[in-house]
Coordinates of C-alpha atoms in Angstrom, one line a residue:
M1 CA 79.3 124.4 80.4
M2 CA 77.8 123.2 83.5
K3 CA 80.0 120.7 85.4
E4 CA 77.2 118.1 85.5
V5 CA 77.0 118.2 81.7
F6 CA 80.7 118.1 81.3
W7 CA 80.8 114.7 83.3
E8 CA 77.9 113.4 81.3
Q9 CA 80.0 113.9 78.2
W10 CA 83.6 112.9 79.5
F11 CA 83.0 110.2 81.9
P12 CA 81.9 107.8 79.1
Q13 CA 85.3 108.8 77.3
M14 CA 87.1 107.9 80.6
V15 CA 85.6 104.5 80.5
K16 CA 86.7 104.2 76.9
W17 CA 90.2 105.1 77.7
R18 CA 90.4 102.7 80.6
R19 CA 89.2 99.8 78.5
H20 CA 91.5 100.5 75.7
L21 CA 94.4 100.6 78.2
H22 CA 93.0 97.3 79.7
T23 CA 92.9 95.7 76.5
H24 CA 96.4 96.8 75.5
P25 CA 98.6 96.4 78.7
E26 CA 102.4 96.8 79.0
L27 CA 104.7 95.6 81.6
S28 CA 106.9 98.0 83.7
F29 CA 109.7 99.7 81.7
Q30 CA 107.9 98.6 78.4
E31 CA 105.0 101.1 78.3
K32 CA 105.9 102.6 74.9
E33 CA 102.4 102.4 73.3
T34 CA 100.7 103.4 76.6
S35 CA 103.0 106.5 76.8
A36 CA 102.1 107.4 73.2
F37 CA 98.4 106.9 73.8
I38 CA 98.5 109.2 76.8
A39 CA 100.7 111.9 75.2
E40 CA 98.4 112.0 72.2
R41 CA 95.2 112.5 74.4
L42 CA 97.0 115.3 76.3
R43 CA 97.8 117.0 73.0
E44 CA 94.2 116.7 71.9
L45 CA 93.4 118.7 75.1
G46 CA 95.8 121.4 74.0
M47 CA 98.4 120.8 76.7
E48 CA 102.1 121.3 76.8
V49 CA 103.3 117.8 76.8
K50 CA 106.8 116.4 77.8
T51 CA 107.5 112.8 77.0
G52 CA 110.6 110.5 77.7
V53 CA 110.4 111.7 81.3
G54 CA 112.4 109.2 83.4
G55 CA 111.8 106.5 80.6
Y56 CA 108.3 106.3 79.3
G57 CA 107.0 108.9 81.6
V58 CA 104.6 111.6 80.4
I59 CA 103.8 115.0 81.9
G60 CA 101.0 117.4 80.8
V61 CA 101.2 121.0 81.9
L62 CA 98.5 123.6 82.3
K63 CA 99.2 127.1 83.6
G64 CA 96.6 129.4 84.8
E65 CA 96.4 133.1 84.2
K66 CA 96.4 133.7 87.9
P67 CA 99.6 133.3 89.8
G68 CA 99.8 130.5 92.3
K69 CA 101.6 127.4 93.3
T70 CA 102.4 124.3 91.4
V71 CA 100.3 121.1 92.1
V72 CA 101.4 117.7 90.8
L73 CA 98.9 114.9 90.1
R74 CA 100.4 111.4 89.6
S75 CA 99.1 108.2 88.0
D76 CA 100.9 105.0 87.3
M77 CA 100.4 103.1 84.1
D78 CA 102.1 99.7 83.9
A79 CA 100.6 96.3 84.1
L80 CA 101.5 93.0 85.6
P81 CA 102.7 89.6 84.2
I82 CA 99.5 87.9 84.8
D83 CA 97.1 86.1 82.5
D84 CA 93.7 87.9 82.3
G85 CA 91.2 85.4 83.5
K86 CA 88.0 87.5 82.8
S87 CA 85.6 87.1 79.9
C88 CA 84.7 90.7 78.9
E89 CA 84.8 92.8 75.9
Y90 CA 88.0 94.7 77.2
K91 CA 89.8 91.5 78.2
S92 CA 93.6 91.9 77.8
S93 CA 94.8 91.0 74.3
V94 CA 98.2 90.4 75.4
P95 CA 98.9 86.9 76.7
G96 CA 100.4 86.9 80.2
V97 CA 100.0 90.5 80.7
M98 CA 97.1 92.3 82.3
H99 CA 96.1 95.3 84.3
A100 CA 95.4 93.5 87.6
C101 CA 95.9 96.5 89.9
G102 CA 93.9 99.5 88.5
H103 CA 96.6 101.4 86.9
D104 CA 94.5 101.6 83.7
G105 CA 91.8 103.3 85.8
H106 CA 94.5 105.6 87.5
A107 CA 95.6 106.8 84.0
S108 CA 92.0 107.4 82.8
I109 CA 91.2 109.4 86.0
L110 CA 94.2 111.6 85.3
L111 CA 93.2 112.0 81.8
G112 CA 89.8 113.0 83.0
A113 CA 91.2 115.6 85.4
A114 CA 93.3 117.0 82.5
A115 CA 90.2 117.2 80.3
Y116 CA 88.4 119.0 83.2
Y117 CA 91.1 121.6 83.6
S118 CA 91.4 122.1 79.8
T119 CA 87.7 123.1 79.9
F120 CA 87.7 125.1 83.1
G121 CA 91.1 126.6 82.9
E122 CA 89.8 129.7 84.7
E123 CA 90.0 127.7 88.0
I124 CA 93.7 127.2 87.8
Q125 CA 95.9 129.3 90.0
G126 CA 99.5 128.6 89.2
E127 CA 100.4 125.4 87.6
I128 CA 99.0 121.9 87.4
R129 CA 101.4 118.9 86.2
F130 CA 99.6 115.7 85.2
M131 CA 102.3 113.2 85.7
F132 CA 102.0 109.7 84.2
Q133 CA 104.6 107.5 85.6
P134 CA 105.8 104.1 84.4
A135 CA 107.0 101.1 86.3
E136 CA 105.4 101.4 89.8
E137 CA 105.0 97.6 89.9
L138 CA 108.8 96.6 89.5
C139 CA 111.7 97.8 91.7
P140 CA 113.6 100.2 91.4
G141 CA 110.4 101.7 90.0
G142 CA 109.8 104.8 87.9
A143 CA 109.4 107.5 90.4
I144 CA 113.1 107.8 91.0
E145 CA 113.9 108.4 87.4
M146 CA 111.1 110.9 87.0
I147 CA 112.3 112.8 90.0
K148 CA 115.9 112.9 88.4
D149 CA 114.4 114.1 85.2
G150 CA 112.9 117.2 86.9
A151 CA 109.3 116.0 87.4
L152 CA 109.0 117.8 90.7
A153 CA 111.2 120.7 89.9
G154 CA 109.5 123.9 91.4
A155 CA 106.5 121.8 92.5
D156 CA 104.9 122.5 96.0
V157 CA 102.6 119.5 96.6
V158 CA 101.9 116.1 95.1
Y159 CA 98.6 114.0 95.2
G160 CA 98.0 110.5 94.1
L161 CA 95.3 108.0 94.5
H162 CA 94.6 104.2 94.2
L163 CA 91.5 102.5 93.2
W164 CA 91.0 100.0 96.0
T165 CA 88.6 97.0 95.7
P166 CA 88.8 96.1 99.4
L167 CA 86.8 99.3 99.8
P168 CA 83.3 99.4 98.6
L169 CA 82.3 101.8 96.0
G170 CA 81.5 105.3 97.5
T171 CA 84.1 105.3 100.2
A172 CA 87.6 106.9 100.4
A173 CA 90.3 106.5 102.9
S174 CA 93.7 107.8 103.8
A175 CA 95.8 108.4 107.0
P176 CA 98.6 110.9 108.1
G177 CA 102.1 109.6 108.5
P178 CA 103.0 105.9 107.6
L179 CA 100.5 104.5 105.3
M180 CA 102.0 102.0 103.1
A181 CA 105.0 99.8 104.0
A182 CA 108.6 99.9 102.8
T183 CA 109.5 96.7 100.9
D184 CA 112.8 94.9 100.8
E185 CA 113.7 91.4 99.4
F186 CA 116.4 88.9 100.5
F187 CA 118.1 86.0 98.8
I188 CA 120.0 83.5 101.0
D189 CA 122.2 80.9 99.5
I190 CA 123.4 78.1 101.8
T191 CA 126.3 76.0 100.6
G192 CA 127.1 72.7 102.3
R193 CA 128.5 69.3 101.3
G194 CA 126.1 66.9 99.7
G195 CA 126.2 63.1 99.7
H196 CA 124.3 59.9 100.1
G197 CA 121.1 60.1 102.0
G198 CA 122.1 57.1 104.1
M199 CA 125.3 58.5 105.2
P200 CA 124.5 62.0 106.7
H201 CA 127.5 61.9 109.0
V202 CA 129.9 62.6 106.2
T203 CA 127.8 65.5 104.7
A204 CA 126.9 69.0 105.6
D205 CA 123.2 69.2 105.0
A206 CA 122.3 72.5 103.3
L207 CA 118.6 71.6 103.4
V208 CA 118.5 71.1 107.0
A209 CA 120.4 74.3 107.6
G210 CA 117.8 76.2 105.5
A211 CA 114.9 74.5 107.2
A212 CA 116.4 75.8 110.5
L213 CA 116.9 79.2 109.3
V214 CA 113.3 79.4 108.1
M215 CA 112.2 78.9 111.7
Q216 CA 114.7 81.2 113.2
L217 CA 113.9 84.1 110.8
Q218 CA 110.3 84.0 112.4
T219 CA 111.8 85.2 115.6
I220 CA 113.1 88.5 114.4
V221 CA 109.7 90.3 114.5
S222 CA 108.6 88.4 117.6
R223 CA 111.7 88.8 119.6
T224 CA 113.7 91.7 118.1
V225 CA 111.2 94.3 116.8
D226 CA 109.4 96.7 119.1
P227 CA 106.0 95.2 119.3
L228 CA 104.5 98.6 118.7
Q229 CA 106.2 98.7 115.3
P230 CA 104.4 96.7 112.5
A231 CA 106.8 94.5 110.6
V232 CA 106.7 91.3 108.5
V233 CA 109.4 88.8 107.5
T234 CA 108.1 86.3 105.1
V235 CA 110.1 83.5 103.5
G236 CA 108.4 82.8 100.2
T237 CA 110.5 80.1 98.7
I238 CA 113.0 77.4 99.8
Q239 CA 114.7 75.4 97.0
A240 CA 117.0 72.5 97.7
G241 CA 117.6 68.8 96.8
T242 CA 117.4 66.7 93.7
A243 CA 116.3 63.2 95.0
Q244 CA 114.9 61.6 98.0
N245 CA 118.0 59.8 98.9
V246 CA 120.5 62.5 98.2
I247 CA 121.6 65.0 100.8
A248 CA 121.5 68.6 99.3
S249 CA 124.7 70.5 98.9
S250 CA 122.9 73.9 98.4
C251 CA 119.7 75.5 99.5
R252 CA 118.2 78.9 98.5
L253 CA 115.7 80.8 100.6
T254 CA 114.0 83.9 99.3
G255 CA 111.7 86.3 101.1
T256 CA 110.3 89.8 101.6
V257 CA 110.4 92.4 104.6
R258 CA 107.8 95.0 105.2
T259 CA 108.3 98.0 107.6
F260 CA 107.1 101.4 108.3
D261 CA 110.0 103.1 110.0
E262 CA 113.7 103.3 109.0
H263 CA 115.1 102.0 112.4
T264 CA 113.1 98.8 112.1
R265 CA 114.0 98.4 108.5
V266 CA 117.7 98.5 109.2
L267 CA 117.5 96.4 112.3
I268 CA 115.8 93.6 110.4
R269 CA 118.2 93.6 107.7
E270 CA 121.1 93.4 110.2
R271 CA 119.5 90.5 111.9
I272 CA 118.7 88.5 108.8
E273 CA 122.3 88.8 107.6
R274 CA 123.7 87.9 111.1
M275 CA 121.3 85.0 111.6
A276 CA 121.9 83.5 108.2
R277 CA 125.7 83.4 108.9
T278 CA 125.4 82.0 112.4
V279 CA 122.6 79.4 111.6
A280 CA 124.6 78.1 108.6
E281 CA 127.7 77.8 110.7
T282 CA 125.9 75.8 113.4
Y283 CA 125.2 73.2 110.6
A284 CA 128.8 73.3 109.2
T285 CA 127.6 75.1 106.1
E286 CA 128.1 78.7 104.8
A287 CA 125.6 81.3 103.9
S288 CA 125.7 84.3 101.5
V289 CA 122.9 86.9 101.7
R290 CA 121.9 89.4 99.0
Y291 CA 119.6 91.9 100.3
L292 CA 117.7 94.4 98.1
S293 CA 116.3 97.6 99.4
G294 CA 113.0 98.4 97.6
Y295 CA 110.5 101.2 98.0
P296 CA 110.6 103.3 101.3
A297 CA 107.4 103.6 103.3
V298 CA 104.5 105.9 101.9
V299 CA 104.5 108.6 104.6
N300 CA 101.6 111.2 104.1
D301 CA 102.1 114.8 105.1
G302 CA 100.0 115.7 108.1
D303 CA 98.5 119.0 106.7
E304 CA 97.8 117.4 103.3
T305 CA 96.0 114.4 104.8
A306 CA 94.0 116.8 107.1
R307 CA 93.0 118.5 103.6
F308 CA 91.9 115.3 102.4
F309 CA 89.6 114.7 105.4
R310 CA 88.2 118.2 104.9
T311 CA 87.8 117.9 101.2
A312 CA 86.7 114.2 100.5
P313 CA 83.2 114.8 102.1
K314 CA 82.4 117.0 99.1
V315 CA 82.6 114.0 96.9
F316 CA 81.7 111.2 99.3
A317 CA 79.1 110.9 102.2
A318 CA 80.9 112.2 105.2
D319 CA 80.6 108.8 107.0
Q320 CA 82.2 107.2 104.1
V321 CA 85.5 109.0 104.4
V322 CA 87.5 106.9 106.8
L323 CA 90.9 106.6 108.4
S324 CA 92.8 103.9 106.6
P325 CA 94.8 101.3 108.6
K326 CA 98.4 100.8 107.8
L327 CA 98.9 98.6 104.7
M328 CA 101.7 96.2 103.9
P329 CA 101.7 96.6 100.1
A330 CA 104.3 99.0 98.9
E331 CA 104.1 102.0 96.5
D332 CA 106.8 104.0 94.9
F333 CA 104.7 107.2 95.3
A334 CA 106.9 107.2 98.6
Y335 CA 109.7 108.8 96.7
Y336 CA 107.7 111.9 95.7
L337 CA 106.5 112.3 99.3
R338 CA 110.2 112.4 100.4
E339 CA 110.7 115.4 98.2
I340 CA 107.6 117.6 98.7
P341 CA 104.4 117.5 100.8
G342 CA 101.5 115.4 99.7
C343 CA 98.9 112.8 100.2
F344 CA 98.3 109.4 98.8
M345 CA 94.5 108.4 99.0
F346 CA 92.3 105.3 98.4
V347 CA 89.1 105.4 96.5
G348 CA 86.6 102.5 97.0
A349 CA 86.1 100.4 93.8
G350 CA 84.8 97.1 95.1
N351 CA 81.2 96.1 94.2
P352 CA 80.0 92.4 94.2
E353 CA 77.2 93.5 91.8
K354 CA 79.6 94.0 89.1
E355 CA 82.0 91.2 90.0
A356 CA 84.6 93.6 91.5
I357 CA 85.3 91.4 94.3
Y358 CA 88.7 89.9 93.6
P359 CA 91.9 91.2 95.2
H360 CA 94.6 93.2 93.5
H361 CA 97.1 91.2 91.4
H362 CA 94.3 88.5 90.8
P363 CA 93.7 87.0 87.3
M364 CA 90.1 88.0 87.8
F365 CA 90.6 91.4 89.1
D366 CA 88.4 94.2 88.1
F367 CA 86.9 97.3 89.5
D368 CA 83.6 99.3 89.4
E369 CA 84.2 101.9 86.8
D370 CA 82.0 104.3 88.6
A371 CA 84.9 104.6 91.1
M372 CA 86.8 106.6 88.4
L373 CA 84.3 109.5 88.5
H374 CA 84.7 109.5 92.4
G375 CA 88.4 109.6 91.9
V376 CA 88.6 112.4 89.5
K377 CA 86.3 114.5 91.5
L378 CA 88.4 114.0 94.5
L379 CA 91.5 115.0 92.8
I380 CA 89.9 118.2 91.4
E381 CA 88.6 119.1 94.9
M382 CA 92.1 118.6 96.5
V383 CA 93.7 120.9 93.8
A384 CA 90.9 123.4 94.4
S385 CA 91.4 123.4 98.2
Y386 CA 95.1 123.7 98.0
Q387 CA 95.3 126.4 95.3
N388 CA 92.5 128.5 97.1
G389 CA 94.4 128.2 100.3
E390 CA 91.5 126.4 102.1

């Protein structure tokens, strides 16, 4: 079968898979039906299929007749707790849950790659694993458990991609080294002594202490972190008080931290914990800090990123393969890159003509489905380059 004919037959199937998944989304750690759907499609392609990997994870395995190394291709498959605001035939059928980040497309891309190699198995040198991971959107994520369950055992390299609407259709991007940020969360509870709003002198105002702490936390990046190291400290919520004439006895702050290197990550945590205690004491209150370390930074392997820049022009116009800036969103693909070399890539999926203009995690999010064809061809070219030693 000619490859052009293959894609004429299979790309419409990829679109159908994507729309089925979009209509039937499942949240992180709840992907039971999604997992079963994917496993059945892989079995139909004649693959060895492993289910229940790290929870609802699924791995399809194809081994070539020629000896060679093992390549892992990864897709996520979970949805988000967002109401689908679109009006289309494949709108989510589950209230309050939708694929607002493109994971339905990622899963369909990987199924497309599985279909390709099931048809052109003579191209395989070694082994290819098609890894469908649950729970990318919610810490601690699904990658850790899949690794514990042996998803990378004996593997040599791992590739993953993300459909990205900020990039226009027909483009691709990546970068060597740190690409996406580590993400941590903090929860600070300040305890004071409440009282009458007209008698502040006999109270310890937790709200005032919290407000002061919000402003002080902003100095961590500007006055503590190396200016050459990107970092973000954001206070997302502050909750205190019950009435306009009551001084608050408690105040809660929550926020997120984004960094790209471990030294800065540790430094910011130490500063937040110390600052919370000292600012609270200044206002005769007390502070307790709960700090949750989330995903580490996505750090691409230099050689595999160079492979991307050599290989992607086979799929995209050479001037449309670009160096990505560092991005503050996080990805648990980072855990795989801590185990073996690999590369995480972005495939442009934005297109105003198809209303693919909304940011990820937006109720109106959608992407140009033609980007899936670009994505599957990119993965195939990366595998071929690696297995052929190019």
